[in-house]
PDB file of C-alpha atoms in Angstrom:
ATOM      1  CA  ALA N  91     -14.323 -16.417  -1.615  1.00 95.00           C
ATOM      2  CA  ARG N  92     -14.347 -16.143   2.182  1.00 94.00           C
ATOM      3  CA  ARG N  93     -18.101 -15.750   2.331  1.00 95.00           C
ATOM      4  CA  THR N  94     -18.639 -18.666  -0.042  1.00 95.00           C
ATOM      5  CA  LEU N  95     -16.259 -21.023   1.816  1.00 94.00           C
ATOM      6  CA  ARG N  96     -17.838 -20.174   5.205  1.00 94.00           C
ATOM      7  CA  GLU N  97     -21.285 -21.003   3.848  1.00 95.00           C
ATOM      8  CA  VAL N  98     -20.103 -24.131   2.057  1.00 94.00           C
ATOM      9  CA  LYS N  99     -18.462 -25.494   5.217  1.00 92.00           C
ATOM     10  CA  ARG N 100     -21.613 -24.862   7.220  1.00 94.00           C
ATOM     11  CA  LEU N 101     -23.772 -26.625   4.671  1.00 94.00           C
ATOM     12  CA  ARG N 102     -21.341 -29.496   4.215  1.00 91.00           C
ATOM     13  CA  ARG N 103     -21.265 -30.177   7.946  1.00 92.00           C
ATOM     14  CA  ALA N 104     -25.038 -30.129   8.174  1.00 92.00           C
ATOM     15  CA  LEU N 105     -25.497 -32.376   5.116  1.00 92.00           C
ATOM     16  CA  SER N 106     -22.851 -34.809   6.388  1.00 91.00           C
ATOM     17  CA  TRP N 107     -24.666 -35.115   9.644  1.00 91.00           C
ATOM     18  CA  GLN N 108     -28.048 -35.517   7.865  1.00 88.00           C
ATOM     19  CA  GLN N 109     -26.660 -38.304   5.625  1.00 88.00           C
ATOM     20  CA  GLY N 110     -24.485 -39.966   8.276  1.00 89.00           C
ATOM     21  CA  VAL N 111     -21.301 -39.681   6.227  1.00 88.00           C
ATOM     22  CA  SER N 112     -18.008 -37.851   6.530  1.00 86.00           C
ATOM     23  CA  SER N 113     -17.571 -34.408   4.926  1.00 81.00           C
ATOM     24  CA  ARG N 114     -15.069 -35.897   2.486  1.00 81.00           C
ATOM     25  CA  ARG N 115     -17.505 -38.706   1.572  1.00 85.00           C
ATOM     26  CA  PHE N 116     -20.282 -36.198   0.981  1.00 88.00           C
ATOM     27  CA  TRP N 117     -17.981 -34.044  -1.160  1.00 85.00           C
ATOM     28  CA  SER N 118     -16.855 -36.984  -3.287  1.00 84.00           C
ATOM     29  CA  THR N 119     -20.394 -38.091  -4.114  1.00 87.00           C
ATOM     30  CA  HIS N 120     -21.865 -34.677  -5.002  1.00 88.00           C
ATOM     31  CA  TRP N 121     -19.554 -33.357  -7.750  1.00 87.00           C
ATOM     32  CA  PRO N 122     -19.402 -32.139 -10.484  1.00 90.00           C
ATOM     33  CA  MET N 123     -22.168 -29.600 -10.193  1.00 94.00           C
ATOM     34  CA  THR N 124     -24.478 -31.670 -12.364  1.00 93.00           C
ATOM     35  CA  THR N 125     -24.389 -34.410  -9.733  1.00 93.00           C
ATOM     36  CA  LEU N 126     -25.344 -31.897  -7.002  1.00 93.00           C
ATOM     37  CA  ILE N 127     -28.208 -30.586  -9.106  1.00 93.00           C
ATOM     38  CA  THR N 128     -29.478 -34.176  -9.624  1.00 93.00           C
ATOM     39  CA  ALA N 129     -29.289 -34.710  -5.828  1.00 92.00           C
ATOM     40  CA  VAL N 130     -31.422 -31.593  -5.319  1.00 92.00           C
ATOM     41  CA  GLN N 131     -34.003 -32.756  -7.779  1.00 91.00           C
ATOM     42  CA  GLN N 132     -34.146 -36.203  -6.207  1.00 89.00           C
ATOM     43  CA  ALA N 133     -34.479 -34.752  -2.715  1.00 89.00           C
ATOM     44  CA  VAL N 134     -37.304 -32.476  -3.828  1.00 84.00           C
ATOM     45  CA  SER N 135     -39.173 -35.200  -5.694  1.00 85.00           C
ATOM     46  CA  GLY N 136     -39.421 -37.160  -2.474  1.00 77.00           C
ATOM     47  CA  LEU N 137     -41.154 -34.323  -0.556  1.00 71.00           C
ATOM     48  CA  SER N 138     -44.896 -34.003   0.095  1.00 56.00           C
ATOM     49  CA  VAL N 139     -46.837 -31.273  -1.678  1.00 47.00           C
ATOM     50  CA  GLN N 140     -47.148 -29.421   1.640  1.00 47.00           C
ATOM     51  CA  ASP N 141     -43.345 -29.121   1.824  1.00 50.00           C
ATOM     52  CA  ARG N 142     -43.059 -27.544  -1.632  1.00 49.00           C
ATOM     53  CA  THR N 143     -43.193 -23.822  -2.473  1.00 51.00           C
ATOM     54  CA  PRO N 144     -42.519 -22.525  -5.981  1.00 46.00           C
ATOM     55  CA  SER N 145     -39.135 -20.794  -6.264  1.00 45.00           C
ATOM     56  CA  PRO N 146     -39.568 -17.033  -7.033  1.00 41.00           C
ATOM     57  CA  ARG N 147     -35.872 -16.413  -7.767  1.00 42.00           C
ATOM     58  CA  ASN N 148     -34.077 -19.477  -9.091  1.00 46.00           C
ATOM     59  CA  THR N 149     -35.854 -21.078 -12.037  1.00 43.00           C
ATOM     60  CA  ARG N 150     -33.411 -23.921 -12.163  1.00 49.00           C
ATOM     61  CA  ALA N 151     -34.172 -25.033  -8.632  1.00 45.00           C
ATOM     62  CA  PRO N 152     -37.622 -26.631  -8.364  1.00 42.00           C
ATOM     63  CA  VAL N 153     -38.494 -25.400  -4.820  1.00 42.00           C
ATOM     64  CA  ILE N 154     -37.506 -23.065  -2.049  1.00 40.00           C
ATOM     65  CA  LEU N 155     -38.302 -24.344   1.421  1.00 42.00           C
ATOM     66  CA  GLY N 156     -38.706 -21.574   3.965  1.00 43.00           C
ATOM     67  CA  GLY N 157     -40.885 -19.877   6.490  1.00 40.00           C
ATOM     68  CA  ARG N 158     -41.985 -21.288   9.827  1.00 38.00           C
ATOM     69  CA  ASP N 159     -42.352 -24.785   8.522  1.00 41.00           C
ATOM     70  CA  GLU N 160     -38.884 -24.993   7.098  1.00 43.00           C
ATOM     71  CA  GLY N 161     -37.318 -28.351   7.744  1.00 43.00           C
ATOM     72  CA  LYS N 162     -40.433 -29.928   9.326  1.00 48.00           C
ATOM     73  CA  THR N 163     -39.160 -33.320   8.202  1.00 59.00           C
ATOM     74  CA  SER N 164     -35.637 -34.631   7.710  1.00 79.00           C
ATOM     75  CA  GLY N 165     -36.333 -34.907   3.987  1.00 84.00           C
ATOM     76  CA  ALA N 166     -37.324 -31.257   3.828  1.00 87.00           C
ATOM     77  CA  LYS N 167     -34.208 -30.218   5.795  1.00 88.00           C
ATOM     78  CA  GLN N 168     -31.959 -32.119   3.466  1.00 89.00           C
ATOM     79  CA  ALA N 169     -33.601 -30.757   0.322  1.00 91.00           C
ATOM     80  CA  LYS N 170     -33.331 -27.209   1.655  1.00 91.00           C
ATOM     81  CA  LEU N 171     -29.638 -27.633   2.561  1.00 93.00           C
ATOM     82  CA  LEU N 172     -28.785 -29.171  -0.849  1.00 94.00           C
ATOM     83  CA  GLN N 173     -30.620 -26.453  -2.664  1.00 93.00           C
ATOM     84  CA  THR N 174     -28.863 -23.758  -0.703  1.00 95.00           C
ATOM     85  CA  LEU N 175     -25.489 -25.372  -1.434  1.00 95.00           C
ATOM     86  CA  GLN N 176     -26.361 -25.368  -5.183  1.00 95.00           C
ATOM     87  CA  THR N 177     -27.389 -21.700  -5.073  1.00 95.00           C
ATOM     88  CA  THR N 178     -24.245 -20.718  -3.151  1.00 96.00           C
ATOM     89  CA  PHE N 179     -21.985 -22.166  -5.828  1.00 96.00           C
ATOM     90  CA  GLU N 180     -24.064 -20.819  -8.741  1.00 96.00           C
ATOM     91  CA  THR N 181     -23.823 -17.326  -7.169  1.00 96.00           C
ATOM     92  CA  TYR N 182     -20.085 -17.533  -6.779  1.00 96.00           C
ATOM     93  CA  VAL N 183     -19.447 -18.919 -10.267  1.00 96.00           C
ATOM     94  CA  ASP N 184     -21.511 -16.008 -11.598  1.00 96.00           C
ATOM     95  CA  GLU N 185     -19.249 -13.588  -9.725  1.00 96.00           C
ATOM     96  CA  VAL N 186     -16.118 -15.299 -11.014  1.00 96.00           C
ATOM     97  CA  ARG N 187     -17.366 -15.014 -14.609  1.00 96.00           C
ATOM     98  CA  GLN N 188     -17.485 -11.211 -14.540  1.00 94.00           C
ATOM     99  CA  HIS N 189     -13.738 -11.127 -13.613  1.00 95.00           C
ATOM    100  CA  ILE N 190     -12.621 -13.855 -15.998  1.00 96.00           C
ATOM    101  CA  ALA N 191     -14.537 -12.777 -19.091  1.00 97.00           C
ATOM    102  CA  PRO N 192     -12.284  -9.754 -19.924  1.00 95.00           C
ATOM    103  CA  MET N 193      -9.168 -11.868 -19.562  1.00 93.00           C
ATOM    104  CA  LEU N 194     -10.511 -14.269 -22.215  1.00 94.00           C
ATOM    105  CA  GLY N 195     -11.648 -11.516 -24.529  1.00 94.00           C
ATOM    106  CA  CYS N 196     -15.397 -11.851 -24.255  1.00 96.00           C
ATOM    107  CA  SER N 197     -18.289 -10.379 -22.294  1.00 96.00           C
ATOM    108  CA  LYS N 198     -19.806 -11.973 -19.207  1.00 95.00           C
ATOM    109  CA  GLN N 199     -22.866 -12.804 -21.286  1.00 95.00           C
ATOM    110  CA  GLU N 200     -20.689 -14.685 -23.801  1.00 97.00           C
ATOM    111  CA  LEU N 201     -18.689 -16.582 -21.234  1.00 97.00           C
ATOM    112  CA  HIS N 202     -20.283 -19.938 -20.494  1.00 97.00           C
ATOM    113  CA  CYS N 203     -19.221 -22.082 -17.526  1.00 97.00           C
ATOM    114  CA  PRO N 204     -21.545 -25.106 -17.696  1.00 96.00           C
ATOM    115  CA  ASP N 205     -22.402 -27.176 -14.651  1.00 95.00           C
ATOM    116  CA  PHE N 206     -20.582 -30.276 -15.933  1.00 94.00           C
ATOM    117  CA  GLY N 207     -17.268 -28.408 -15.577  1.00 94.00           C
ATOM    118  CA  VAL N 208     -17.710 -27.064 -12.031  1.00 95.00           C
ATOM    119  CA  TYR N 209     -15.925 -28.989  -9.251  1.00 94.00           C
ATOM    120  CA  TYR N 210     -15.370 -28.235  -5.569  1.00 93.00           C
ATOM    121  CA  ARG N 211     -11.966 -29.547  -4.496  1.00 89.00           C
ATOM    122  CA  ILE N 212     -10.525 -30.486  -1.084  1.00 85.00           C
ATOM    123  CA  ASP N 213      -6.737 -31.039  -1.048  1.00 76.00           C
ATOM    124  CA  PRO N 214      -6.163 -34.839  -0.868  1.00 68.00           C
ATOM    125  CA  ASP N 215      -2.899 -34.442   1.095  1.00 66.00           C
ATOM    126  CA  GLN N 216      -0.827 -36.416  -1.371  1.00 69.00           C
ATOM    127  CA  TYR N 217       2.716 -35.492  -2.528  1.00 73.00           C
ATOM    128  CA  LEU N 218       1.385 -35.457  -6.097  1.00 75.00           C
ATOM    129  CA  SER N 219      -2.141 -36.458  -6.968  1.00 76.00           C
ATOM    130  CA  TYR N 220      -3.226 -37.586 -10.426  1.00 74.00           C
ATOM    131  CA  VAL N 221      -1.513 -35.591 -13.125  1.00 77.00           C
ATOM    132  CA  HIS N 222      -4.161 -34.980 -15.770  1.00 80.00           C
ATOM    133  CA  LEU N 223      -5.713 -32.920 -18.491  1.00 81.00           C
ATOM    134  CA  ASP N 224      -9.466 -32.478 -18.078  1.00 83.00           C
ATOM    135  CA  PHE N 225     -10.683 -34.995 -20.667  1.00 76.00           C
ATOM    136  CA  PRO N 226     -13.887 -34.412 -22.609  1.00 79.00           C
ATOM    137  CA  SER N 227     -17.254 -35.723 -21.391  1.00 86.00           C
ATOM    138  CA  ASP N 228     -20.346 -36.547 -23.377  1.00 91.00           C
ATOM    139  CA  ALA N 229     -21.957 -33.395 -21.988  1.00 93.00           C
ATOM    140  CA  GLU N 230     -19.062 -31.291 -23.269  1.00 93.00           C
ATOM    141  CA  ALA N 231     -19.239 -32.923 -26.684  1.00 93.00           C
ATOM    142  CA  ARG N 232     -22.956 -32.034 -26.904  1.00 96.00           C
ATOM    143  CA  PHE N 233     -22.226 -28.469 -25.786  1.00 97.00           C
ATOM    144  CA  ASN N 234     -19.510 -28.120 -28.423  1.00 96.00           C
ATOM    145  CA  ARG N 235     -21.756 -29.379 -31.229  1.00 96.00           C
ATOM    146  CA  GLN N 236     -24.555 -27.044 -30.121  1.00 96.00           C
ATOM    147  CA  HIS N 237     -22.351 -23.967 -30.092  1.00 97.00           C
ATOM    148  CA  GLY N 238     -19.771 -24.809 -32.812  1.00 96.00           C
ATOM    149  CA  LEU N 239     -16.876 -25.129 -30.389  1.00 96.00           C
ATOM    150  CA  THR N 240     -13.888 -27.480 -30.155  1.00 94.00           C
ATOM    151  CA  ARG N 241     -11.880 -28.622 -27.096  1.00 91.00           C
ATOM    152  CA  ASP N 242      -9.376 -25.883 -27.814  1.00 92.00           C
ATOM    153  CA  ASN N 243     -11.970 -23.199 -26.952  1.00 95.00           C
ATOM    154  CA  TRP N 244     -11.999 -24.249 -23.290  1.00 96.00           C
ATOM    155  CA  TRP N 245     -10.201 -22.726 -20.305  1.00 97.00           C
ATOM    156  CA  ASN N 246      -9.702 -23.975 -16.783  1.00 96.00           C
ATOM    157  CA  VAL N 247     -10.300 -21.448 -14.014  1.00 97.00           C
ATOM    158  CA  TRP N 248      -9.007 -22.530 -10.583  1.00 97.00           C
ATOM    159  CA  VAL N 249      -9.974 -20.318  -7.672  1.00 97.00           C
ATOM    160  CA  LEU N 250      -8.528 -20.681  -4.184  1.00 96.00           C
ATOM    161  CA  LEU N 251     -11.375 -20.610  -1.634  1.00 96.00           C
ATOM    162  CA  SER N 252      -9.382 -21.282   1.537  1.00 94.00           C
ATOM    163  CA  GLU N 253      -7.280 -18.620   3.254  1.00 92.00           C
ATOM    164  CA  LYS N 254      -4.070 -20.141   1.806  1.00 91.00           C
ATOM    165  CA  THR N 255      -2.910 -23.263   0.017  1.00 90.00           C
ATOM    166  CA  PHE N 256      -1.599 -24.679   3.344  1.00 87.00           C
ATOM    167  CA  GLY N 257       1.372 -26.341   1.710  1.00 85.00           C
ATOM    168  CA  GLY N 258      -0.843 -28.041  -0.889  1.00 87.00           C
ATOM    169  CA  PRO N 259      -0.704 -25.853  -4.046  1.00 91.00           C
ATOM    170  CA  LEU N 260      -1.940 -26.592  -7.497  1.00 93.00           C
ATOM    171  CA  ALA N 261       0.995 -27.643  -9.705  1.00 91.00           C
ATOM    172  CA  LEU N 262       1.091 -26.881 -13.441  1.00 93.00           C
ATOM    173  CA  LEU N 263       3.427 -29.290 -15.213  1.00 87.00           C
ATOM    174  CA  ASP N 264       5.576 -28.780 -18.330  1.00 84.00           C
ATOM    175  CA  PRO N 265       3.432 -30.178 -21.226  1.00 80.00           C
ATOM    176  CA  ALA N 266       6.619 -31.195 -23.071  1.00 76.00           C
ATOM    177  CA  GLN N 267       7.607 -33.603 -20.292  1.00 74.00           C
ATOM    178  CA  VAL N 268       4.196 -35.290 -19.748  1.00 72.00           C
ATOM    179  CA  GLY N 269       3.255 -37.816 -22.402  1.00 63.00           C
ATOM    180  CA  ALA N 270      -0.226 -39.227 -21.997  1.00 57.00           C
ATOM    181  CA  LYS N 271      -0.579 -42.888 -22.965  1.00 56.00           C
ATOM    182  CA  ARG N 272      -4.372 -42.641 -22.542  1.00 53.00           C
ATOM    183  CA  PRO N 273      -6.778 -39.699 -22.589  1.00 54.00           C
ATOM    184  CA  GLY N 274      -7.019 -37.718 -19.403  1.00 52.00           C
ATOM    185  CA  PHE N 275      -5.000 -39.153 -16.576  1.00 53.00           C
ATOM    186  CA  VAL N 276      -1.234 -39.682 -16.742  1.00 56.00           C
ATOM    187  CA  GLU N 277       0.667 -42.072 -14.560  1.00 54.00           C
ATOM    188  CA  PRO N 278       2.507 -39.878 -11.919  1.00 49.00           C
ATOM    189  CA  ASN N 279       5.466 -42.241 -11.499  1.00 49.00           C
ATOM    190  CA  GLU N 280       6.114 -42.885 -15.191  1.00 53.00           C
ATOM    191  CA  ARG N 281       9.255 -40.677 -15.502  1.00 51.00           C
ATOM    192  CA  VAL N 282      10.706 -41.996 -12.248  1.00 46.00           C
ATOM    193  CA  ARG N 283      10.404 -45.609 -13.407  1.00 48.00           C
ATOM    194  CA  GLU N 284      12.089 -44.723 -16.652  1.00 52.00           C
ATOM    195  CA  GLY N 285      15.015 -43.208 -14.753  1.00 50.00           C
ATOM    196  CA  ARG N 286      14.504 -39.702 -16.061  1.00 55.00           C
ATOM    197  CA  GLY N 287      13.875 -38.018 -12.683  1.00 56.00           C
ATOM    198  CA  GLY N 288      10.832 -36.005 -11.774  1.00 65.00           C
ATOM    199  CA  TRP N 289       8.727 -33.525 -13.761  1.00 73.00           C
ATOM    200  CA  ASP N 290       9.282 -29.777 -13.850  1.00 81.00           C
ATOM    201  CA  ALA N 291       6.322 -28.016 -12.291  1.00 85.00           C
ATOM    202  CA  PHE N 292       5.213 -24.457 -11.756  1.00 90.00           C
ATOM    203  CA  THR N 293       3.076 -22.995  -8.991  1.00 91.00           C
ATOM    204  CA  TYR N 294       2.418 -19.549  -7.469  1.00 90.00           C
ATOM    205  CA  ALA N 295       3.901 -18.858  -4.070  1.00 84.00           C
ATOM    206  CA  ASP N 296       1.798 -17.331  -1.324  1.00 86.00           C
ATOM    207  CA  MET N 297      -1.525 -17.439  -3.076  1.00 94.00           C
ATOM    208  CA  GLN N 298      -4.317 -15.692  -1.101  1.00 95.00           C
ATOM    209  CA  GLN N 299      -7.994 -16.396  -0.773  1.00 96.00           C
ATOM    210  CA  GLY N 300      -9.859 -15.537  -4.002  1.00 96.00           C
ATOM    211  CA  ASP N 301      -6.733 -15.705  -6.207  1.00 96.00           C
ATOM    212  CA  ALA N 302      -7.235 -17.551  -9.478  1.00 96.00           C
ATOM    213  CA  ILE N 303      -5.106 -19.379 -12.091  1.00 96.00           C
ATOM    214  CA  VAL N 304      -6.337 -19.687 -15.709  1.00 96.00           C
ATOM    215  CA  TRP N 305      -4.939 -22.048 -18.331  1.00 95.00           C
ATOM    216  CA  ARG N 306      -5.866 -23.743 -21.618  1.00 93.00           C
ATOM    217  CA  THR N 307      -7.774 -26.928 -20.801  1.00 91.00           C
ATOM    218  CA  THR N 308      -6.081 -29.034 -23.496  1.00 88.00           C
ATOM    219  CA  LYS N 309      -2.566 -27.680 -23.065  1.00 87.00           C
ATOM    220  CA  VAL N 310      -1.523 -27.813 -19.386  1.00 88.00           C
ATOM    221  CA  PRO N 311      -1.322 -31.004 -17.317  1.00 87.00           C
ATOM    222  CA  HIS N 312      -1.927 -30.273 -13.608  1.00 89.00           C
ATOM    223  CA  ALA N 313      -2.255 -31.909 -10.201  1.00 87.00           C
ATOM    224  CA  GLY N 314      -2.566 -31.161  -6.536  1.00 89.00           C
ATOM    225  CA  ALA N 315       0.908 -31.204  -4.942  1.00 86.00           C
ATOM    226  CA  ARG N 316       2.499 -31.062  -1.491  1.00 82.00           C
ATOM    227  CA  LEU N 317       5.325 -28.786  -0.434  1.00 79.00           C
ATOM    228  CA  VAL N 318       7.671 -30.816   1.806  1.00 71.00           C
ATOM    229  CA  ARG N 319       9.769 -29.207   4.558  1.00 62.00           C
ATOM    230  CA  SER N 320      12.278 -31.614   5.984  1.00 56.00           C
ATOM    231  CA  GLU N 321      15.012 -30.625   8.427  1.00 56.00           C
ATOM    232  CA  PRO N 322      17.442 -32.893  10.326  1.00 51.00           C
ATOM    233  CA  GLY N 323      15.915 -34.173  13.562  1.00 48.00           C
ATOM    234  CA  ARG N 324      12.399 -32.775  12.783  1.00 48.00           C
ATOM    235  CA  TRP N 325       9.183 -34.307  11.672  1.00 42.00           C
ATOM    236  CA  GLU N 326       8.162 -33.672   8.146  1.00 45.00           C
ATOM    237  CA  GLU N 327       5.251 -31.261   8.586  1.00 50.00           C
ATOM    238  CA  SER N 328       1.918 -31.576   6.874  1.00 49.00           C
ATOM    239  CA  ALA N 329      -0.205 -28.452   7.037  1.00 46.00           C
ATOM    240  CA  ALA N 330      -3.250 -30.552   6.061  1.00 47.00           C
ATOM    241  CA  ALA N 331      -3.220 -31.973   9.587  1.00 52.00           C
ATOM    242  CA  VAL N 332      -4.575 -28.618  10.697  1.00 60.00           C
ATOM    243  CA  GLN N 333      -6.002 -27.009   7.535  1.00 77.00           C
ATOM    244  CA  GLN N 334      -6.725 -28.207   4.061  1.00 84.00           C
ATOM    245  CA  ARG N 335      -6.635 -26.281   0.848  1.00 90.00           C
ATOM    246  CA  GLU N 336     -10.120 -25.876  -0.696  1.00 93.00           C
ATOM    247  CA  SER N 337     -10.716 -24.600  -4.188  1.00 95.00           C
ATOM    248  CA  LEU N 338     -13.195 -24.354  -7.021  1.00 96.00           C
ATOM    249  CA  ASP N 339     -12.506 -25.673 -10.519  1.00 95.00           C
ATOM    250  CA  VAL N 340     -14.523 -24.133 -13.330  1.00 96.00           C
ATOM    251  CA  ARG N 341     -14.220 -24.815 -17.059  1.00 96.00           C
ATOM    252  CA  CYS N 342     -15.369 -22.041 -19.300  1.00 97.00           C
ATOM    253  CA  ALA N 343     -15.540 -21.111 -23.011  1.00 97.00           C
ATOM    254  CA  CYS N 344     -16.455 -17.927 -24.897  1.00 97.00           C
ATOM    255  CA  VAL N 345     -19.520 -18.405 -27.044  1.00 97.00           C
ATOM    256  CA  PRO N 346     -20.067 -15.415 -29.381  1.00 90.00           C
ATOM    257  CA  ALA N 347     -23.602 -14.062 -29.251  1.00 82.00           C
TER     258      ALA N 347
END
């Protein structure tokens, strides 16, 4: 996790500079993983033939740019950076799979974590972000039909990439208290408006870099949260002013061979 985060931050800074946007803006426009892969393909398609070299290792990535002529043009630099970012996450997801597969009762080869379910998250610094279940996409529906799965076969795997949660943990909410009026997102203030108080939530204290939480995709509403420390005569402190929690969301399902 430490190695992956260090590389991701380096690449995100470089790509943000290349594109003239903030790191947060870059992040929000390149996820889920399928969006990043599309960006790689588009960047590569705009390169000259001289800038392209067949990839010897990664068959999913169309080119590897390297050698003395690496980054001769700004387009080549950006394509190389995007492709390296894609490979960095693919490598880490592959490492995560070997640890998660035994927990879910299948082999690494049987555990599938498709690109459409891979998200890189930066803590939004909100007291409670959108409470939601990960709702189905068209890509997931096609995957389910192809492999004979249903939504109940899916698991969320949330991995902490940053050193700590920095006061912004992931909160798992009591499913019995959260009634969704529409698929996916739930209105965070619904219970408050109805005069029933807040929701009961669970999180792990003192999570460390590389720790993971696993839950049934269709069963557990969840959201980013903020731990508030308020004392008389003191400012309410926000750790995100110094550090932000960064994490990786992966949705996986066991597909018998």
